[in-house]
Amino acid sequence: MGLIAIGAALAIGLATIGPGIGQGIAAAKGLEGMARQPEAAGMLRTNMILSFAFMESLSIYGLLVAFLLFAKI
Amino acid sequence: MIEALNSMGISNGMITSTAITIILCVLSIIAGRRLQMVPSGLQNVAEWAIGSLYHFFEDIMGQKACRSYFPLVGTLFIYILFANYSGLLPGAGHISGIAAPTSSINCTMAMAIIVFVAMQVIGIREHHGFSYYKHLLRPFAFLLPLMILEDLVKPVSLTLRLYGNVFGEETVTSSFFDLIPIGLPVIMQFLSVLMGLVQALVFSLLAAIYIKESLPEEEEHL
Protein backbone atom coordinates (compact mmCIF):
# COMPACT_ATOMS: atom_id res chain seq x y z
CA MET A 1 0.00 0.00 0.00
CA GLY A 2 2.83 2.35 0.84
CA LEU A 3 4.54 1.38 -2.40
CA ILE A 4 1.38 2.24 -4.35
CA ALA A 5 1.34 5.70 -2.76
CA ILE A 6 4.99 6.23 -3.67
CA GLY A 7 4.27 4.96 -7.18
CA ALA A 8 1.38 7.41 -7.59
CA ALA A 9 3.54 10.30 -6.38
CA LEU A 10 6.36 9.29 -8.71
CA ALA A 11 3.97 8.92 -11.66
CA ILE A 12 2.78 12.51 -11.51
CA GLY A 13 6.08 13.89 -10.26
CA LEU A 14 8.19 12.41 -13.04
CA ALA A 15 5.51 13.05 -15.66
CA THR A 16 5.65 16.78 -15.00
CA ILE A 17 9.44 17.16 -15.36
CA GLY A 18 9.73 16.57 -19.09
CA PRO A 19 6.70 18.60 -20.22
CA GLY A 20 7.75 21.38 -17.81
CA ILE A 21 11.16 21.72 -19.42
CA GLY A 22 9.70 21.30 -22.90
CA GLN A 23 7.01 23.92 -22.38
CA GLY A 24 9.59 26.31 -20.99
CA ILE A 25 11.72 25.97 -24.10
CA ALA A 26 8.70 26.24 -26.39
CA ALA A 27 7.38 29.35 -24.60
CA ALA A 28 10.80 30.99 -24.70
CA LYS A 29 11.22 30.38 -28.41
CA GLY A 30 7.64 31.35 -29.16
CA LEU A 31 7.95 34.66 -27.31
CA GLU A 32 11.28 35.30 -28.99
CA GLY A 33 9.64 34.80 -32.36
CA MET A 34 6.72 37.07 -31.41
CA ALA A 35 9.10 39.81 -30.24
CA ARG A 36 11.12 39.58 -33.42
CA GLN A 37 8.15 39.48 -35.75
CA PRO A 38 5.06 40.97 -34.09
CA GLU A 39 3.05 40.65 -37.30
CA ALA A 40 3.31 36.85 -37.06
CA ALA A 41 2.20 36.85 -33.42
CA GLY A 42 -1.28 35.47 -34.08
CA MET A 43 -0.06 32.44 -35.98
CA LEU A 44 2.75 31.83 -33.50
CA ARG A 45 0.36 32.00 -30.58
CA THR A 46 -1.98 29.43 -32.11
CA ASN A 47 0.83 27.04 -32.85
CA MET A 48 2.35 27.60 -29.42
CA ILE A 49 -0.92 26.75 -27.66
CA LEU A 50 -1.27 23.70 -29.87
CA SER A 51 2.22 22.44 -29.02
CA PHE A 52 1.55 23.15 -25.34
CA ALA A 53 -1.49 20.92 -25.58
CA PHE A 54 0.58 18.08 -26.99
CA MET A 55 3.20 18.44 -24.27
CA GLU A 56 0.64 18.86 -21.54
CA SER A 57 -1.16 15.70 -22.55
CA LEU A 58 1.96 13.75 -21.52
CA SER A 59 1.74 14.98 -17.95
CA ILE A 60 -2.02 14.42 -18.06
CA TYR A 61 -1.33 10.75 -18.80
CA GLY A 62 0.89 10.71 -15.71
CA LEU A 63 -1.88 12.37 -13.70
CA LEU A 64 -4.40 9.76 -14.86
CA VAL A 65 -2.03 6.94 -13.90
CA ALA A 66 -1.57 8.61 -10.52
CA PHE A 67 -5.35 8.74 -10.05
CA LEU A 68 -5.66 5.11 -11.07
CA LEU A 69 -3.00 4.13 -8.53
CA PHE A 70 -4.54 6.40 -5.91
CA ALA A 71 -7.89 4.63 -6.26
CA LYS A 72 -6.17 1.35 -5.38
CA ILE A 73 -4.92 2.49 -1.99
CA MET B 1 -37.26 13.54 -10.85
CA ILE B 2 -33.48 13.66 -11.07
CA GLU B 3 -33.23 10.71 -8.67
CA ALA B 4 -35.57 8.76 -10.93
CA LEU B 5 -33.37 9.54 -13.94
CA ASN B 6 -30.25 8.59 -11.97
CA SER B 7 -31.77 5.25 -11.00
CA MET B 8 -32.43 4.60 -14.69
CA GLY B 9 -28.69 4.88 -15.30
CA ILE B 10 -28.71 8.44 -16.64
CA SER B 11 -25.76 10.16 -15.04
CA ASN B 12 -25.60 13.77 -13.85
CA GLY B 13 -23.21 14.58 -16.68
CA MET B 14 -25.78 13.42 -19.22
CA ILE B 15 -28.50 15.56 -17.63
CA THR B 16 -26.22 18.61 -17.73
CA SER B 17 -25.17 17.87 -21.28
CA THR B 18 -28.81 17.62 -22.38
CA ALA B 19 -29.55 20.90 -20.60
CA ILE B 20 -26.60 22.57 -22.36
CA THR B 21 -27.81 21.26 -25.70
CA ILE B 22 -31.33 22.58 -25.10
CA ILE B 23 -30.02 25.97 -23.91
CA LEU B 24 -27.75 26.31 -26.94
CA CYS B 25 -30.55 25.30 -29.32
CA VAL B 26 -33.01 27.76 -27.78
CA LEU B 27 -30.43 30.57 -27.83
CA SER B 28 -29.62 29.88 -31.49
CA ILE B 29 -33.30 29.77 -32.44
CA ILE B 30 -34.01 33.05 -30.62
CA ALA B 31 -30.93 34.70 -32.15
CA GLY B 32 -31.78 33.56 -35.66
CA ARG B 33 -35.54 34.01 -35.56
CA ARG B 34 -35.85 37.49 -37.02
CA LEU B 35 -32.68 38.17 -38.95
CA GLN B 36 -32.00 41.81 -39.71
CA MET B 37 -29.48 43.38 -42.05
CA VAL B 38 -28.24 45.60 -39.21
CA PRO B 39 -28.04 43.14 -36.30
CA SER B 40 -28.84 44.13 -32.76
CA GLY B 41 -29.05 42.41 -29.41
CA LEU B 42 -28.63 38.66 -29.34
CA GLN B 43 -28.19 38.37 -33.10
CA ASN B 44 -25.27 40.80 -32.88
CA VAL B 45 -23.56 38.78 -30.14
CA ALA B 46 -24.11 35.50 -31.99
CA GLU B 47 -22.80 36.94 -35.25
CA TRP B 48 -19.71 38.30 -33.53
CA ALA B 49 -18.99 34.98 -31.77
CA ILE B 50 -19.54 32.79 -34.82
CA GLY B 51 -17.70 35.25 -37.08
CA SER B 52 -14.55 35.35 -34.97
CA LEU B 53 -14.64 31.58 -34.53
CA TYR B 54 -15.03 31.18 -38.30
CA HIS B 55 -12.03 33.40 -39.04
CA PHE B 56 -9.96 31.49 -36.51
CA PHE B 57 -10.68 28.16 -38.20
CA GLU B 58 -10.35 29.68 -41.65
CA ASP B 59 -6.69 30.43 -40.90
CA ILE B 60 -6.08 26.81 -40.01
CA MET B 61 -8.18 24.81 -42.45
CA GLY B 62 -8.20 27.08 -45.46
CA GLN B 63 -11.17 28.79 -47.04
CA LYS B 64 -12.83 25.90 -48.83
CA ALA B 65 -12.46 23.28 -46.11
CA CYS B 66 -13.60 25.74 -43.46
CA ARG B 67 -16.77 26.48 -45.41
CA SER B 68 -17.65 22.78 -45.53
CA TYR B 69 -16.51 21.58 -42.12
CA PHE B 70 -16.84 24.62 -39.86
CA PRO B 71 -20.23 23.42 -38.53
CA LEU B 72 -18.61 20.32 -37.03
CA VAL B 73 -15.56 21.91 -35.41
CA GLY B 74 -17.41 25.07 -34.39
CA THR B 75 -20.12 23.04 -32.68
CA LEU B 76 -17.48 20.98 -30.90
CA PHE B 77 -15.84 24.18 -29.63
CA ILE B 78 -19.06 25.77 -28.36
CA TYR B 79 -20.32 22.56 -26.78
CA ILE B 80 -17.02 21.76 -25.01
CA LEU B 81 -16.71 25.36 -23.79
CA PHE B 82 -20.16 25.24 -22.21
CA ALA B 83 -19.55 21.74 -20.88
CA ASN B 84 -16.28 22.78 -19.23
CA TYR B 85 -17.80 25.91 -17.73
CA SER B 86 -20.81 23.99 -16.40
CA GLY B 87 -18.36 22.45 -13.92
CA LEU B 88 -17.90 25.93 -12.43
CA LEU B 89 -21.57 26.29 -11.52
CA PRO B 90 -22.13 26.41 -7.76
CA GLY B 91 -22.53 22.91 -6.39
CA ALA B 92 -21.51 21.18 -9.59
CA GLY B 93 -20.53 17.61 -8.84
CA HIS B 94 -22.20 17.66 -5.42
CA ILE B 95 -25.82 18.56 -6.19
CA SER B 96 -27.46 15.82 -8.22
CA GLY B 97 -28.20 16.89 -11.77
CA ILE B 98 -25.20 19.20 -12.27
CA ALA B 99 -21.79 17.84 -13.24
CA ALA B 100 -19.38 18.80 -16.00
CA PRO B 101 -20.10 16.32 -18.83
CA THR B 102 -16.47 16.45 -19.95
CA SER B 103 -15.26 15.20 -16.56
CA SER B 104 -16.62 11.78 -17.61
CA ILE B 105 -14.55 9.73 -20.03
CA ASN B 106 -17.71 8.58 -21.86
CA CYS B 107 -18.53 12.06 -23.11
CA THR B 108 -15.03 12.92 -24.32
CA MET B 109 -14.60 9.53 -25.96
CA ALA B 110 -17.92 9.93 -27.79
CA MET B 111 -16.71 13.26 -29.21
CA ALA B 112 -13.32 11.82 -30.13
CA ILE B 113 -15.00 8.94 -31.95
CA ILE B 114 -17.17 11.46 -33.83
CA VAL B 115 -13.99 13.25 -34.93
CA PHE B 116 -12.34 9.95 -35.92
CA VAL B 117 -15.34 8.82 -38.00
CA ALA B 118 -15.58 12.29 -39.55
CA MET B 119 -11.91 12.05 -40.57
CA GLN B 120 -12.53 8.76 -42.38
CA VAL B 121 -15.81 9.85 -43.99
CA ILE B 122 -14.41 13.22 -45.13
CA GLY B 123 -11.21 11.60 -46.38
CA ILE B 124 -13.07 9.02 -48.44
CA ARG B 125 -15.54 11.59 -49.78
CA GLU B 126 -12.94 14.18 -50.75
CA HIS B 127 -10.67 11.61 -52.40
CA HIS B 128 -13.66 10.12 -54.26
CA GLY B 129 -12.99 6.61 -53.03
CA PHE B 130 -10.68 4.54 -50.92
CA SER B 131 -7.56 6.11 -52.41
CA TYR B 132 -7.63 8.12 -49.18
CA TYR B 133 -5.99 5.20 -47.41
CA LYS B 134 -2.96 5.46 -49.69
CA HIS B 135 -1.62 8.07 -47.29
CA LEU B 136 -0.86 5.20 -44.91
CA LEU B 137 1.75 3.93 -47.39
CA ARG B 138 3.19 7.27 -48.29
CA PRO B 139 6.69 7.66 -46.85
CA PHE B 140 7.54 3.95 -46.88
CA ALA B 141 5.25 0.96 -47.25
CA PHE B 142 6.86 -0.92 -44.37
CA LEU B 143 5.77 1.82 -41.96
CA LEU B 144 2.12 0.79 -42.48
CA PRO B 145 1.58 -0.64 -38.96
CA LEU B 146 3.08 2.50 -37.46
CA MET B 147 0.88 4.78 -39.57
CA ILE B 148 -2.26 2.81 -38.67
CA LEU B 149 -1.27 3.03 -35.01
CA GLU B 150 -0.74 6.78 -35.37
CA ASP B 151 -4.25 7.19 -36.77
CA LEU B 152 -5.77 5.07 -34.01
CA VAL B 153 -3.93 6.92 -31.27
CA LYS B 154 -5.46 10.25 -32.35
CA PRO B 155 -8.94 9.68 -30.83
CA VAL B 156 -7.40 8.12 -27.73
CA SER B 157 -5.19 11.12 -27.09
CA LEU B 158 -8.09 13.51 -27.79
CA THR B 159 -10.19 11.60 -25.26
CA LEU B 160 -7.56 11.41 -22.54
CA ARG B 161 -6.41 15.01 -22.91
CA LEU B 162 -9.83 16.57 -22.41
CA TYR B 163 -10.98 14.05 -19.79
CA GLY B 164 -7.70 14.20 -17.88
CA ASN B 165 -7.63 17.98 -17.82
CA VAL B 166 -11.21 18.49 -16.65
CA PHE B 167 -11.28 15.56 -14.25
CA GLY B 168 -7.83 16.35 -12.87
CA GLU B 169 -8.67 20.01 -12.39
CA GLU B 170 -11.87 19.13 -10.52
CA THR B 171 -10.12 16.61 -8.31
CA VAL B 172 -7.31 19.04 -7.50
CA THR B 173 -9.84 21.77 -6.67
CA SER B 174 -11.74 19.48 -4.32
CA SER B 175 -8.54 18.35 -2.56
CA PHE B 176 -7.51 22.01 -2.20
CA PHE B 177 -10.94 22.61 -0.68
CA ASP B 178 -10.24 19.84 1.84
CA LEU B 179 -6.92 21.47 2.78
CA ILE B 180 -7.99 25.13 3.15
CA PRO B 181 -11.67 25.78 2.36
CA ILE B 182 -11.34 29.57 2.04
CA GLY B 183 -9.23 31.27 -0.61
CA LEU B 184 -7.14 28.42 -1.99
CA PRO B 185 -9.80 26.84 -4.25
CA VAL B 186 -10.40 30.24 -5.87
CA ILE B 187 -6.96 30.07 -7.51
CA MET B 188 -7.81 26.74 -9.09
CA GLN B 189 -11.23 28.04 -10.10
CA PHE B 190 -9.60 30.94 -11.89
CA LEU B 191 -7.17 28.59 -13.60
CA SER B 192 -10.04 26.36 -14.63
CA VAL B 193 -11.78 29.29 -16.34
CA LEU B 194 -8.64 29.64 -18.46
CA MET B 195 -8.23 25.90 -18.86
CA GLY B 196 -11.82 25.37 -19.98
CA LEU B 197 -11.31 27.81 -22.85
CA VAL B 198 -7.89 26.45 -23.82
CA GLN B 199 -9.03 22.83 -23.78
CA ALA B 200 -12.11 23.62 -25.86
CA LEU B 201 -9.86 25.47 -28.29
CA VAL B 202 -7.31 22.66 -28.41
CA PHE B 203 -9.88 19.93 -28.96
CA SER B 204 -11.58 21.74 -31.84
CA LEU B 205 -8.21 22.92 -33.24
CA LEU B 206 -6.91 19.34 -33.32
CA ALA B 207 -10.17 18.16 -34.86
CA ALA B 208 -9.77 20.85 -37.53
CA ILE B 209 -6.16 19.85 -38.21
CA TYR B 210 -7.02 16.15 -38.41
CA ILE B 211 -9.83 16.92 -40.85
CA LYS B 212 -7.52 19.10 -42.90
CA GLU B 213 -4.93 16.32 -42.99
CA SER B 214 -7.48 13.91 -44.42
CA LEU B 215 -8.23 16.24 -47.37
CA PRO B 216 -6.45 15.76 -50.70
CA GLU B 217 -3.16 17.63 -50.82
CA GLU B 218 -3.71 19.78 -53.91
CA GLU B 219 -6.47 21.68 -52.14
CA GLU B 220 -4.18 22.81 -49.38
CA HIS B 221 -2.98 26.04 -50.99
CA LEU B 222 -6.44 27.27 -51.90
XYZ file of C-alpha atoms in Angstrom:
295
model
C 0.000 0.000 0.000
C 2.831 2.353 0.836
C 4.535 1.376 -2.400
C 1.381 2.242 -4.347
C 1.336 5.699 -2.763
C 4.990 6.231 -3.666
C 4.269 4.965 -7.179
C 1.381 7.415 -7.593
C 3.537 10.300 -6.382
C 6.364 9.286 -8.713
C 3.973 8.920 -11.657
C 2.781 12.512 -11.508
C 6.078 13.890 -10.256
C 8.194 12.410 -13.043
C 5.515 13.053 -15.662
C 5.652 16.785 -15.005
C 9.440 17.160 -15.363
C 9.731 16.566 -19.086
C 6.700 18.597 -20.217
C 7.749 21.377 -17.814
C 11.162 21.719 -19.419
C 9.696 21.296 -22.902
C 7.009 23.923 -22.377
C 9.589 26.314 -20.986
C 11.721 25.971 -24.102
C 8.697 26.244 -26.391
C 7.383 29.347 -24.603
C 10.805 30.995 -24.700
C 11.218 30.376 -28.408
C 7.640 31.351 -29.161
C 7.949 34.659 -27.306
C 11.277 35.296 -28.988
C 9.636 34.801 -32.362
C 6.719 37.071 -31.414
C 9.101 39.811 -30.240
C 11.118 39.582 -33.417
C 8.146 39.475 -35.748
C 5.064 40.969 -34.093
C 3.051 40.652 -37.303
C 3.309 36.848 -37.063
C 2.195 36.853 -33.420
C -1.282 35.468 -34.079
C -0.056 32.441 -35.982
C 2.748 31.833 -33.504
C 0.356 31.998 -30.578
C -1.984 29.434 -32.109
C 0.832 27.042 -32.854
C 2.354 27.602 -29.417
C -0.917 26.749 -27.655
C -1.266 23.703 -29.874
C 2.221 22.442 -29.020
C 1.546 23.152 -25.344
C -1.494 20.919 -25.578
C 0.583 18.082 -26.991
C 3.202 18.442 -24.268
C 0.640 18.864 -21.537
C -1.165 15.696 -22.554
C 1.964 13.746 -21.521
C 1.745 14.981 -17.949
C -2.019 14.422 -18.060
C -1.325 10.747 -18.795
C 0.887 10.713 -15.715
C -1.885 12.370 -13.697
C -4.401 9.757 -14.856
C -2.031 6.936 -13.901
C -1.569 8.607 -10.518
C -5.347 8.744 -10.053
C -5.663 5.107 -11.073
C -3.000 4.128 -8.533
C -4.536 6.404 -5.908
C -7.885 4.631 -6.263
C -6.166 1.350 -5.381
C -4.921 2.491 -1.992
C -37.262 13.537 -10.850
C -33.477 13.656 -11.070
C -33.229 10.713 -8.673
C -35.575 8.756 -10.927
C -33.374 9.538 -13.941
C -30.250 8.590 -11.969
C -31.768 5.250 -10.996
C -32.430 4.599 -14.686
C -28.695 4.879 -15.304
C -28.711 8.438 -16.645
C -25.761 10.163 -15.035
C -25.602 13.766 -13.852
C -23.214 14.577 -16.678
C -25.784 13.421 -19.215
C -28.500 15.560 -17.634
C -26.225 18.611 -17.728
C -25.166 17.870 -21.279
C -28.805 17.625 -22.377
C -29.549 20.898 -20.595
C -26.599 22.566 -22.358
C -27.811 21.259 -25.699
C -31.328 22.582 -25.102
C -30.023 25.967 -23.911
C -27.747 26.314 -26.943
C -30.548 25.305 -29.317
C -33.008 27.758 -27.777
C -30.432 30.569 -27.832
C -29.619 29.877 -31.488
C -33.301 29.771 -32.440
C -34.006 33.053 -30.622
C -30.927 34.700 -32.146
C -31.784 33.557 -35.660
C -35.542 34.006 -35.561
C -35.852 37.486 -37.019
C -32.679 38.171 -38.952
C -31.996 41.811 -39.710
C -29.484 43.378 -42.048
C -28.243 45.598 -39.214
C -28.044 43.143 -36.303
C -28.837 44.132 -32.759
C -29.046 42.408 -29.411
C -28.630 38.658 -29.339
C -28.191 38.375 -33.103
C -25.265 40.801 -32.883
C -23.564 38.776 -30.142
C -24.114 35.504 -31.987
C -22.798 36.938 -35.246
C -19.709 38.299 -33.530
C -18.986 34.979 -31.773
C -19.536 32.792 -34.824
C -17.696 35.251 -37.075
C -14.549 35.351 -34.972
C -14.639 31.582 -34.532
C -15.030 31.183 -38.297
C -12.033 33.403 -39.036
C -9.958 31.494 -36.508
C -10.685 28.157 -38.196
C -10.346 29.679 -41.648
C -6.692 30.435 -40.899
C -6.082 26.810 -40.005
C -8.179 24.806 -42.447
C -8.197 27.078 -45.461
C -11.170 28.793 -47.042
C -12.832 25.896 -48.831
C -12.457 23.278 -46.112
C -13.597 25.743 -43.461
C -16.775 26.476 -45.412
C -17.647 22.775 -45.531
C -16.512 21.580 -42.118
C -16.836 24.625 -39.859
C -20.227 23.422 -38.530
C -18.608 20.318 -37.025
C -15.563 21.911 -35.407
C -17.415 25.071 -34.387
C -20.124 23.041 -32.676
C -17.476 20.979 -30.898
C -15.844 24.180 -29.633
C -19.055 25.768 -28.358
C -20.315 22.557 -26.776
C -17.018 21.762 -25.015
C -16.712 25.356 -23.792
C -20.163 25.242 -22.212
C -19.547 21.736 -20.882
C -16.279 22.785 -19.232
C -17.803 25.907 -17.730
C -20.806 23.991 -16.400
C -18.358 22.446 -13.921
C -17.897 25.928 -12.432
C -21.571 26.288 -11.518
C -22.125 26.408 -7.757
C -22.533 22.910 -6.388
C -21.512 21.183 -9.586
C -20.534 17.607 -8.845
C -22.203 17.658 -5.422
C -25.815 18.556 -6.194
C -27.461 15.817 -8.218
C -28.198 16.885 -11.774
C -25.201 19.196 -12.269
C -21.789 17.840 -13.242
C -19.378 18.798 -15.999
C -20.100 16.322 -18.828
C -16.470 16.451 -19.952
C -15.264 15.197 -16.562
C -16.620 11.780 -17.607
C -14.550 9.734 -20.031
C -17.711 8.580 -21.856
C -18.528 12.065 -23.113
C -15.033 12.916 -24.320
C -14.596 9.528 -25.962
C -17.915 9.935 -27.792
C -16.711 13.260 -29.207
C -13.317 11.825 -30.127
C -15.004 8.943 -31.951
C -17.169 11.457 -33.831
C -13.987 13.245 -34.933
C -12.344 9.947 -35.923
C -15.340 8.820 -37.995
C -15.576 12.291 -39.548
C -11.911 12.045 -40.567
C -12.531 8.762 -42.376
C -15.808 9.852 -43.992
C -14.413 13.217 -45.128
C -11.210 11.604 -46.380
C -13.073 9.016 -48.444
C -15.538 11.592 -49.777
C -12.944 14.184 -50.751
C -10.669 11.614 -52.400
C -13.664 10.123 -54.258
C -12.986 6.607 -53.032
C -10.675 4.544 -50.924
C -7.560 6.112 -52.411
C -7.632 8.120 -49.176
C -5.986 5.204 -47.407
C -2.958 5.464 -49.691
C -1.617 8.072 -47.285
C -0.861 5.201 -44.912
C 1.745 3.926 -47.395
C 3.194 7.273 -48.289
C 6.689 7.658 -46.847
C 7.542 3.950 -46.879
C 5.247 0.965 -47.247
C 6.858 -0.916 -44.372
C 5.775 1.825 -41.959
C 2.116 0.787 -42.477
C 1.575 -0.644 -38.960
C 3.076 2.495 -37.458
C 0.885 4.779 -39.567
C -2.258 2.806 -38.667
C -1.274 3.030 -35.010
C -0.740 6.779 -35.373
C -4.248 7.191 -36.772
C -5.768 5.067 -34.013
C -3.928 6.924 -31.265
C -5.461 10.255 -32.355
C -8.943 9.676 -30.831
C -7.400 8.116 -27.726
C -5.192 11.119 -27.093
C -8.093 13.512 -27.790
C -10.193 11.598 -25.255
C -7.564 11.411 -22.544
C -6.409 15.012 -22.915
C -9.835 16.570 -22.407
C -10.980 14.049 -19.786
C -7.705 14.204 -17.882
C -7.633 17.975 -17.819
C -11.207 18.492 -16.655
C -11.277 15.556 -14.254
C -7.831 16.347 -12.873
C -8.665 20.005 -12.395
C -11.874 19.127 -10.523
C -10.116 16.605 -8.310
C -7.311 19.038 -7.501
C -9.842 21.772 -6.670
C -11.741 19.479 -4.318
C -8.544 18.353 -2.564
C -7.515 22.013 -2.203
C -10.941 22.610 -0.677
C -10.237 19.845 1.839
C -6.921 21.472 2.780
C -7.991 25.128 3.150
C -11.670 25.776 2.364
C -11.343 29.565 2.038
C -9.229 31.266 -0.612
C -7.139 28.423 -1.991
C -9.802 26.843 -4.250
C -10.400 30.242 -5.867
C -6.959 30.074 -7.506
C -7.806 26.738 -9.091
C -11.233 28.036 -10.098
C -9.604 30.944 -11.887
C -7.172 28.587 -13.602
C -10.041 26.356 -14.631
C -11.782 29.291 -16.341
C -8.644 29.643 -18.459
C -8.229 25.900 -18.859
C -11.820 25.371 -19.981
C -11.312 27.812 -22.850
C -7.892 26.454 -23.823
C -9.034 22.829 -23.780
C -12.115 23.616 -25.862
C -9.858 25.468 -28.290
C -7.310 22.660 -28.407
C -9.883 19.930 -28.965
C -11.576 21.739 -31.841
C -8.212 22.916 -33.236
C -6.908 19.344 -33.317
C -10.167 18.157 -34.863
C -9.771 20.855 -37.534
C -6.162 19.855 -38.209
C -7.018 16.150 -38.411
C -9.833 16.919 -40.847
C -7.520 19.104 -42.901
C -4.929 16.323 -42.995
C -7.478 13.913 -44.424
C -8.228 16.242 -47.366
C -6.448 15.758 -50.701
C -3.164 17.628 -50.825
C -3.715 19.775 -53.914
C -6.472 21.676 -52.139
C -4.176 22.809 -49.381
C -2.982 26.036 -50.988
C -6.445 27.268 -51.903
